[in-house]
PDB file of N, CA and C in Angstrom:
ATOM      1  N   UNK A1071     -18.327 180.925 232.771  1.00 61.00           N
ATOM      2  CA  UNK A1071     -18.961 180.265 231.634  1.00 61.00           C
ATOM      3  C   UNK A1071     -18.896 178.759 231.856  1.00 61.00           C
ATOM      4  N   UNK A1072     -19.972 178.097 231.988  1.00 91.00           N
ATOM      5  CA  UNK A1072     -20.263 176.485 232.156  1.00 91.00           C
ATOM      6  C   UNK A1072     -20.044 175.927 231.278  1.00 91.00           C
ATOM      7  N   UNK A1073     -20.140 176.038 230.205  1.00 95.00           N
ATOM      8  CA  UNK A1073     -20.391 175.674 228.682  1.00 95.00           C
ATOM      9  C   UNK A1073     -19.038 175.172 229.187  1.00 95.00           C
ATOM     10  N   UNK A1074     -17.865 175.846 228.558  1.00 96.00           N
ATOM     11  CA  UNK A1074     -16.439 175.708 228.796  1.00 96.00           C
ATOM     12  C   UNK A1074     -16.250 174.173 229.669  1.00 96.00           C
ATOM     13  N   UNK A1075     -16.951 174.056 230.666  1.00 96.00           N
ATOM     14  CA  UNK A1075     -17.238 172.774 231.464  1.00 96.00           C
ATOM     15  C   UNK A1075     -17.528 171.668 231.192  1.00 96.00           C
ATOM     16  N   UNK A1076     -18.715 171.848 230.449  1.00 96.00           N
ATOM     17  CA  UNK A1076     -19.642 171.078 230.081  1.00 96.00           C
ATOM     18  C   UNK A1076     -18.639 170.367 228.716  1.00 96.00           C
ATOM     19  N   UNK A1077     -18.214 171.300 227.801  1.00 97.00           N
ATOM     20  CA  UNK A1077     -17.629 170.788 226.391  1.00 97.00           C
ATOM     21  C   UNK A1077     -16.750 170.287 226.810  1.00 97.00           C
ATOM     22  N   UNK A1078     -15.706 170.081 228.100  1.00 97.00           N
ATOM     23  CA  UNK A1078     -14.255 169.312 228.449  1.00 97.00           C
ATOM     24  C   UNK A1078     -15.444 167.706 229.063  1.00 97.00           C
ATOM     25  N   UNK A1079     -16.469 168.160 229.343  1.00 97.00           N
ATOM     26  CA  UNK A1079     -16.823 166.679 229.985  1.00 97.00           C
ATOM     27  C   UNK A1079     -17.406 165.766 228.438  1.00 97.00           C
ATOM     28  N   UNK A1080     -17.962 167.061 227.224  1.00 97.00           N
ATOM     29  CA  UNK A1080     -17.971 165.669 226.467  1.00 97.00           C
ATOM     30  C   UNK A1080     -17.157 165.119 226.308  1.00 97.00           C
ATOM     31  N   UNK A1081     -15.983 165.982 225.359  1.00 96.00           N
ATOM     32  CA  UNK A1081     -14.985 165.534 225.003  1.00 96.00           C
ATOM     33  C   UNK A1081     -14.518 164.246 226.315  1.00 96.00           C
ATOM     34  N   UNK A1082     -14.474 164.400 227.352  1.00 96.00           N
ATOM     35  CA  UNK A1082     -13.987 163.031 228.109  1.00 96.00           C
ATOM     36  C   UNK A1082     -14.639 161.864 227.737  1.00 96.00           C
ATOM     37  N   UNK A1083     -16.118 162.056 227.835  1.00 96.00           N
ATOM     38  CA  UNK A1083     -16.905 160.699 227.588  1.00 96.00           C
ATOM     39  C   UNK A1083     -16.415 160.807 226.478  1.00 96.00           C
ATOM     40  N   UNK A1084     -16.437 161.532 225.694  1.00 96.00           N
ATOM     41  CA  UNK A1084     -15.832 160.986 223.769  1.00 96.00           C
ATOM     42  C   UNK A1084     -14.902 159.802 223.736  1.00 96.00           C
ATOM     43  N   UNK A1085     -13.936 160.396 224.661  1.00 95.00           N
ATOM     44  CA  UNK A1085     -12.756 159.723 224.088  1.00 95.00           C
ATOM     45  C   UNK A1085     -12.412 158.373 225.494  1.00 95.00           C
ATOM     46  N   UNK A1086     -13.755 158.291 226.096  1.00 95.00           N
ATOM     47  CA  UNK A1086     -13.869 156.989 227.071  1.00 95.00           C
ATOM     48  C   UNK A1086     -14.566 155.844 226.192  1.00 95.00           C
ATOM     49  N   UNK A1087     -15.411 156.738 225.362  1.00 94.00           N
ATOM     50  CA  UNK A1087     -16.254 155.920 224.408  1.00 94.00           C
ATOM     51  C   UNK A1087     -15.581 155.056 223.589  1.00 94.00           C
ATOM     52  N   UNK A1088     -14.766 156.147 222.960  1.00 93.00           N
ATOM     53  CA  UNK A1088     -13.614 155.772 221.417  1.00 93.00           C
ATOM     54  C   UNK A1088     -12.553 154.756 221.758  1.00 93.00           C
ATOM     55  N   UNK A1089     -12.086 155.006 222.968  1.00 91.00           N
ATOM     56  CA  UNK A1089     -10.930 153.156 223.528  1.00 91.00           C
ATOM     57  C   UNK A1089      -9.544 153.764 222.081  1.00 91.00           C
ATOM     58  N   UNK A1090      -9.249 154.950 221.717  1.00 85.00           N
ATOM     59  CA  UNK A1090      -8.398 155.554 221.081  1.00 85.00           C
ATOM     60  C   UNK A1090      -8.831 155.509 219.579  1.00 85.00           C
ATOM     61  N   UNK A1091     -10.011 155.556 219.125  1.00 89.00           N
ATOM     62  CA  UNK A1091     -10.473 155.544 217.963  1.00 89.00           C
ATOM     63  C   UNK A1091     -10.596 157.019 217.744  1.00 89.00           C
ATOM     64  N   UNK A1092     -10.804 157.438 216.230  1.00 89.00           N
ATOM     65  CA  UNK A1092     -10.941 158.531 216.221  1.00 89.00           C
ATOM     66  C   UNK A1092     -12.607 159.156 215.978  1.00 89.00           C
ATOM     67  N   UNK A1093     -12.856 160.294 216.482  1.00 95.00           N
ATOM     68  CA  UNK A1093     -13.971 160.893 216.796  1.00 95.00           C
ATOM     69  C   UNK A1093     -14.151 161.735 216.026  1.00 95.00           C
ATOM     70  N   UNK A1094     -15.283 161.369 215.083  1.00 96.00           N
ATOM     71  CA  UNK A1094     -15.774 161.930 214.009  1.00 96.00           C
ATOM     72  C   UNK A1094     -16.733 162.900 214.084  1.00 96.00           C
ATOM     73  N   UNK A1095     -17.788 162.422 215.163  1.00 97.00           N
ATOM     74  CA  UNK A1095     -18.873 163.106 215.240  1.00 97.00           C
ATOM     75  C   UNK A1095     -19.155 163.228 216.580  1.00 97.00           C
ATOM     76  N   UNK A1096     -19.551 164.257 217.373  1.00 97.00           N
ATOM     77  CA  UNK A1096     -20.343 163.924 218.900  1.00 97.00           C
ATOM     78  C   UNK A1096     -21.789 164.430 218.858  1.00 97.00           C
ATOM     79  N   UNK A1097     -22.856 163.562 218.945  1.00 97.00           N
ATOM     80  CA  UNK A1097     -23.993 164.101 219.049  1.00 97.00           C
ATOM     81  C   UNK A1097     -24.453 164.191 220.450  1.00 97.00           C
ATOM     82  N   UNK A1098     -25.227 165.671 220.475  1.00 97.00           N
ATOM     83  CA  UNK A1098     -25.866 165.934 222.328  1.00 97.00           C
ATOM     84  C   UNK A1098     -27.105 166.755 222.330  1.00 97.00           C
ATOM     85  N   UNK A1099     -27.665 165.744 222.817  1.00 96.00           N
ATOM     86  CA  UNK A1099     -29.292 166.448 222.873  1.00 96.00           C
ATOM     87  C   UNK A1099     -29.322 167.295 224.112  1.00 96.00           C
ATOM     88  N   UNK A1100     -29.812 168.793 224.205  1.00 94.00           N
ATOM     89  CA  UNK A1100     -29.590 169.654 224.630  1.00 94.00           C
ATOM     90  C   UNK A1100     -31.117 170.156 224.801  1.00 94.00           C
ATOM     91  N   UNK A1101     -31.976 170.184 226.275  1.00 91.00           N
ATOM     92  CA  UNK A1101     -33.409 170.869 226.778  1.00 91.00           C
ATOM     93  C   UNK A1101     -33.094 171.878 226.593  1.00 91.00           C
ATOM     94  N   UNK A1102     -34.053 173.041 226.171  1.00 86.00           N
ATOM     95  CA  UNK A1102     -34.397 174.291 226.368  1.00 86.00           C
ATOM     96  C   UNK A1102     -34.563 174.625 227.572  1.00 86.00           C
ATOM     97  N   UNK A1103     -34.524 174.302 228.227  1.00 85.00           N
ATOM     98  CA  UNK A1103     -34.729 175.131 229.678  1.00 85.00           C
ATOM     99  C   UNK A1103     -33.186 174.643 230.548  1.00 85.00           C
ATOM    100  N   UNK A1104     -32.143 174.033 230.116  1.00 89.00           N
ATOM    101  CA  UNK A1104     -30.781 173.761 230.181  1.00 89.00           C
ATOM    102  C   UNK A1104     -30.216 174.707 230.897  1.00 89.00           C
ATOM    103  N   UNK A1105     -30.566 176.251 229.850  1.00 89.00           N
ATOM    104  CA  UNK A1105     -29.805 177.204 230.715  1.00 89.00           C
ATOM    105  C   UNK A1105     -27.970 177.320 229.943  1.00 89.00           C
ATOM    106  N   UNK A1106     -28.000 176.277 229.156  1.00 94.00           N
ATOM    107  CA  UNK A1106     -26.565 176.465 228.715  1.00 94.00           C
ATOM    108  C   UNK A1106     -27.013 177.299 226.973  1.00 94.00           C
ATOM    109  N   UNK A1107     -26.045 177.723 226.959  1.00 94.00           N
ATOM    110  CA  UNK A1107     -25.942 178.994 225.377  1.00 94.00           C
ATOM    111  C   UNK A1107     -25.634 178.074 224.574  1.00 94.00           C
ATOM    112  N   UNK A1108     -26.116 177.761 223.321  1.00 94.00           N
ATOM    113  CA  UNK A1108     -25.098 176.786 222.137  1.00 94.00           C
ATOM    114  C   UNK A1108     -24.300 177.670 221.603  1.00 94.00           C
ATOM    115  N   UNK A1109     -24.290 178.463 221.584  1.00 96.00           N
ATOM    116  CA  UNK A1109     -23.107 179.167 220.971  1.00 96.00           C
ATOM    117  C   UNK A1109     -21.781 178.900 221.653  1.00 96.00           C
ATOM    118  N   UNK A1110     -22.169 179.257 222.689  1.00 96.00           N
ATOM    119  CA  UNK A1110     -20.717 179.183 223.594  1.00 96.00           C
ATOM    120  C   UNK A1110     -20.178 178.035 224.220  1.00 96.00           C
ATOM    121  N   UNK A1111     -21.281 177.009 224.072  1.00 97.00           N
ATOM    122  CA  UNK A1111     -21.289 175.571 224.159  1.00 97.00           C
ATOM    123  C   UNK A1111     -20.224 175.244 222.671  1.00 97.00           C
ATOM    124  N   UNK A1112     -20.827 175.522 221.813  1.00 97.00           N
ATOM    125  CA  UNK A1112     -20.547 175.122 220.452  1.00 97.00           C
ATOM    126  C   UNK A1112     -18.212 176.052 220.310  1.00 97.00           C
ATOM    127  N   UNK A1113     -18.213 177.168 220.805  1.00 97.00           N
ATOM    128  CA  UNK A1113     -16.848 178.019 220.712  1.00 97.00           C
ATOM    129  C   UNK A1113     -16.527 177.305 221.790  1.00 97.00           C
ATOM    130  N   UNK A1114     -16.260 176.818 222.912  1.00 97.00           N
ATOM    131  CA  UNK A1114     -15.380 176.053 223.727  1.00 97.00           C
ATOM    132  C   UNK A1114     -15.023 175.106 223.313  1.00 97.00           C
ATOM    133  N   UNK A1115     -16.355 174.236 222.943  1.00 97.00           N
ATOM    134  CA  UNK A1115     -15.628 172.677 222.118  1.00 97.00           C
ATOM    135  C   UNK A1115     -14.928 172.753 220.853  1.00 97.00           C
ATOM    136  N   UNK A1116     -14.975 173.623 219.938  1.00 97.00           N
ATOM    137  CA  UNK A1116     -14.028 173.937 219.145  1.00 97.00           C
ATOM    138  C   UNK A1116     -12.160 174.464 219.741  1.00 97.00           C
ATOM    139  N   UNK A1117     -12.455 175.181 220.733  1.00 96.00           N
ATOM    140  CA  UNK A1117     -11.405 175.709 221.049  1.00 96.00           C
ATOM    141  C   UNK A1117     -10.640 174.461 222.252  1.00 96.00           C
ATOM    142  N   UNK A1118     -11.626 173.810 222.939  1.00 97.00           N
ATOM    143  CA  UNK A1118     -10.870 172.272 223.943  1.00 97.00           C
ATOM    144  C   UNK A1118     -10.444 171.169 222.897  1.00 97.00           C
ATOM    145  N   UNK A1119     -11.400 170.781 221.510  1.00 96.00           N
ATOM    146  CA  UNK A1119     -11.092 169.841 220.957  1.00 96.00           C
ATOM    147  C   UNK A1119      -9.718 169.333 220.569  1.00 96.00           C
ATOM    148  N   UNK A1120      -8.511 170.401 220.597  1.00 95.00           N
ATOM    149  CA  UNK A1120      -7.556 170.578 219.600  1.00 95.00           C
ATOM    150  C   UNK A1120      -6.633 169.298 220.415  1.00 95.00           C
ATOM    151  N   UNK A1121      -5.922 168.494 219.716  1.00 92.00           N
ATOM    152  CA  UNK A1121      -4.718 167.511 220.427  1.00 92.00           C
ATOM    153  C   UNK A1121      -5.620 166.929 221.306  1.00 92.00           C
ATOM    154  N   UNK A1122      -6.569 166.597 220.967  1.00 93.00           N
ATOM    155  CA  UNK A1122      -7.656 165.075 221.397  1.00 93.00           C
ATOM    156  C   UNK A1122      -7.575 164.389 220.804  1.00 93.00           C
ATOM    157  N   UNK A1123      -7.954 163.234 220.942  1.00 93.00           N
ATOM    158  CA  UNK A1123      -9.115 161.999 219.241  1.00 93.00           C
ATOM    159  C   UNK A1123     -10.224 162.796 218.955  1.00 93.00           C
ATOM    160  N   UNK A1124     -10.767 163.780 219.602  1.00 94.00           N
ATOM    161  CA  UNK A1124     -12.271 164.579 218.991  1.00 94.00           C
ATOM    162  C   UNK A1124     -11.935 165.797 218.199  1.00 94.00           C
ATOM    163  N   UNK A1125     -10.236 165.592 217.922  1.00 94.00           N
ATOM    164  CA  UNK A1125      -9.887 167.292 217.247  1.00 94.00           C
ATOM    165  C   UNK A1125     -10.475 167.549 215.788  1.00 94.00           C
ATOM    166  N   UNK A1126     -10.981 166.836 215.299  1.00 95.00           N
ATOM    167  CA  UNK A1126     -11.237 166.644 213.780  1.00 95.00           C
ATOM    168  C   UNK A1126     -13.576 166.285 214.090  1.00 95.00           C
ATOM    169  N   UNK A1127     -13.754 166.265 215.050  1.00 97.00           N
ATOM    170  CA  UNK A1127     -15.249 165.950 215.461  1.00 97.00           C
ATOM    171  C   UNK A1127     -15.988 166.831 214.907  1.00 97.00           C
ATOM    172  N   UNK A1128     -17.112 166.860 214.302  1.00 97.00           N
ATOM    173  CA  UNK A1128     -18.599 167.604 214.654  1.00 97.00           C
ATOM    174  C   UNK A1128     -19.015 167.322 215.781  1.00 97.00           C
ATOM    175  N   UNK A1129     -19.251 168.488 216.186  1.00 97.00           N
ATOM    176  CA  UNK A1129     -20.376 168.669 217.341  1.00 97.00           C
ATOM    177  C   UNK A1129     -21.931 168.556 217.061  1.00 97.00           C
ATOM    178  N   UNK A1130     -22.554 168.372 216.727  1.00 98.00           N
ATOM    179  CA  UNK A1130     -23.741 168.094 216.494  1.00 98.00           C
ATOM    180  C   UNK A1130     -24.748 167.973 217.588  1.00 98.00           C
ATOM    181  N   UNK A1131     -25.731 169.668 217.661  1.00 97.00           N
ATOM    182  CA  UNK A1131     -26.166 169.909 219.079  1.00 97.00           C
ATOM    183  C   UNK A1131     -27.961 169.572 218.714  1.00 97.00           C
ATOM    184  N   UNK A1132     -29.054 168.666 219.203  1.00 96.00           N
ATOM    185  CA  UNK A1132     -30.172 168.685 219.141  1.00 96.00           C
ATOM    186  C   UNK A1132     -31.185 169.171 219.759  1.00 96.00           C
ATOM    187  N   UNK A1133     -31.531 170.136 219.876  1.00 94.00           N
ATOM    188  CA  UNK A1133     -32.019 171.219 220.705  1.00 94.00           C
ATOM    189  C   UNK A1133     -33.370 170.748 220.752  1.00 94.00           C
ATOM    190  N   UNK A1134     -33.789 170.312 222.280  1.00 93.00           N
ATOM    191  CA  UNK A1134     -34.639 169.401 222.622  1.00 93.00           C
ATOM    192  C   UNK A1134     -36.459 170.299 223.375  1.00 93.00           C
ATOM    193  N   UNK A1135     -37.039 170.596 222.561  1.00 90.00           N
ATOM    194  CA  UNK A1135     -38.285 171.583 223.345  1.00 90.00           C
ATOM    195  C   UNK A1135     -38.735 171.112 224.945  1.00 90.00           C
ATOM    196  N   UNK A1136     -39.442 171.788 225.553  1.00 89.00           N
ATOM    197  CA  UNK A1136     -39.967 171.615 226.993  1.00 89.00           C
ATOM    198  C   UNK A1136     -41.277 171.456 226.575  1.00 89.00           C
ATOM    199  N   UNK A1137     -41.594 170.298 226.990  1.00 91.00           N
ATOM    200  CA  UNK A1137     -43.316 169.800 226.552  1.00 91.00           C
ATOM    201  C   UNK A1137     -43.509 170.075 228.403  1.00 91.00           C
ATOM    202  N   UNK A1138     -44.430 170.152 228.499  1.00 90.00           N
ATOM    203  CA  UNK A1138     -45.221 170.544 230.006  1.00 90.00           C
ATOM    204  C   UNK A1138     -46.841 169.390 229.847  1.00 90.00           C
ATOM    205  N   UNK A1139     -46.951 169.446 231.505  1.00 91.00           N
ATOM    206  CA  UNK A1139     -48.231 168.860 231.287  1.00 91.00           C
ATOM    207  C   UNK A1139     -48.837 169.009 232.662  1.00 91.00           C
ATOM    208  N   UNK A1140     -50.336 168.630 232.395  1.00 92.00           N
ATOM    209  CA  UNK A1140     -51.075 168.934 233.744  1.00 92.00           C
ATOM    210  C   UNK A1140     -52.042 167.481 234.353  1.00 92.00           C
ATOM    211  N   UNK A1141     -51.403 167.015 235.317  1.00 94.00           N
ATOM    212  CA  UNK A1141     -51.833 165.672 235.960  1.00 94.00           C
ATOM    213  C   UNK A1141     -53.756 165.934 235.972  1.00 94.00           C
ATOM    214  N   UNK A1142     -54.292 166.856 236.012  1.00 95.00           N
ATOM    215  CA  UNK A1142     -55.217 167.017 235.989  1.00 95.00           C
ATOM    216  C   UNK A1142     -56.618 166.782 235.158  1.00 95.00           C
ATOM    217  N   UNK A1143     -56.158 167.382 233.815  1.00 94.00           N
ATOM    218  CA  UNK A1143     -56.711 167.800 232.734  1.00 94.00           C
ATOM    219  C   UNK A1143     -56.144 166.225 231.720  1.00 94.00           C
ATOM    220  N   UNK A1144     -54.761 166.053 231.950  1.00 93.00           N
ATOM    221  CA  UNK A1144     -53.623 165.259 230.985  1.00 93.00           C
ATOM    222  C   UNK A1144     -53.938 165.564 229.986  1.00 93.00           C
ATOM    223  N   UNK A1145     -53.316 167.343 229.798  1.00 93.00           N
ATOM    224  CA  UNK A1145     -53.238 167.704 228.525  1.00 93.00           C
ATOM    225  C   UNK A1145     -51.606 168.223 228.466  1.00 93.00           C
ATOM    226  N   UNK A1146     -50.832 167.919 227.438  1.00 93.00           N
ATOM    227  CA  UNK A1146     -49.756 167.686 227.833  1.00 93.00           C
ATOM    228  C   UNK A1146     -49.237 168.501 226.289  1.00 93.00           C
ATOM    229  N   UNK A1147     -48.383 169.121 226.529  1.00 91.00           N
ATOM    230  CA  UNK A1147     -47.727 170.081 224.942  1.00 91.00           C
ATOM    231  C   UNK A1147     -46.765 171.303 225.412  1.00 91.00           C
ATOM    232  N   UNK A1148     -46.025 172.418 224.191  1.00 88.00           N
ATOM    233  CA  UNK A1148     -45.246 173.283 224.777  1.00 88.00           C
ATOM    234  C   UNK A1148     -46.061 173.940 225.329  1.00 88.00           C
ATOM    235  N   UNK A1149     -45.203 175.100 226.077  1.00 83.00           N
ATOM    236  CA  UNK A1149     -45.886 176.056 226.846  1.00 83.00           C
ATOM    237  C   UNK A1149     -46.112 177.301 225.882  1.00 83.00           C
ATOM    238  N   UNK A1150     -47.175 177.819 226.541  1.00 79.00           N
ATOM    239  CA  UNK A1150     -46.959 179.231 225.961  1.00 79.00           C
ATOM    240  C   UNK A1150     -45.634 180.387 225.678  1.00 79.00           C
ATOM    241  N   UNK A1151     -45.521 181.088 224.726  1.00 68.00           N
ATOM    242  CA  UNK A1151     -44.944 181.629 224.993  1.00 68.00           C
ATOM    243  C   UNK A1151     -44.242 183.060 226.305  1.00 68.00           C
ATOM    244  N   UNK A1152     -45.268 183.873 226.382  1.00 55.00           N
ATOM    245  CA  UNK A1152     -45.067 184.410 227.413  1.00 55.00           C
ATOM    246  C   UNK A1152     -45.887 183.697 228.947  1.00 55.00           C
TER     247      UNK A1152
END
């Protein structure tokens, strides 16, 4: 599980950010085509946060669409679904 990965590297930048302040909120804009789960993104950083400065944080995840486009046409929007 990456996620697990990924949530110890915010939490680092968090608390590189903070200079020992405390961390209220972490916001992370997150592509759809990422490949990472928010769920399990979202249960690691709950479960790494604890005895940080981010132990008391929202996570706050912005789940970012895949716009596509065609150099051709330059018609540019989501994709279809299937």
């Amino acid at each position: 599980m990456h996620e697990a990965g990924i949530a110890q590297s915010i939490i680092e930048i968090a608390e590189n950010v903070a200079q020992d302040r405390a961390i209220l909120k972490i916001h992370v804009r997150l592509g759809a085509f990422t490949g990472v789960v928010r769920e399990a993104l979202e249960f690691a950083f709950e479960a790494l946060k604890a005895d940080t400065p981010a132990s008391h944080a929202l996570l706050e995840i912005e789940r970012i669409p895949l716009i596509g486009g065609c150099p051709a046409c330059g018609w540019t929007g989501p994709p279809e679904e299937d």
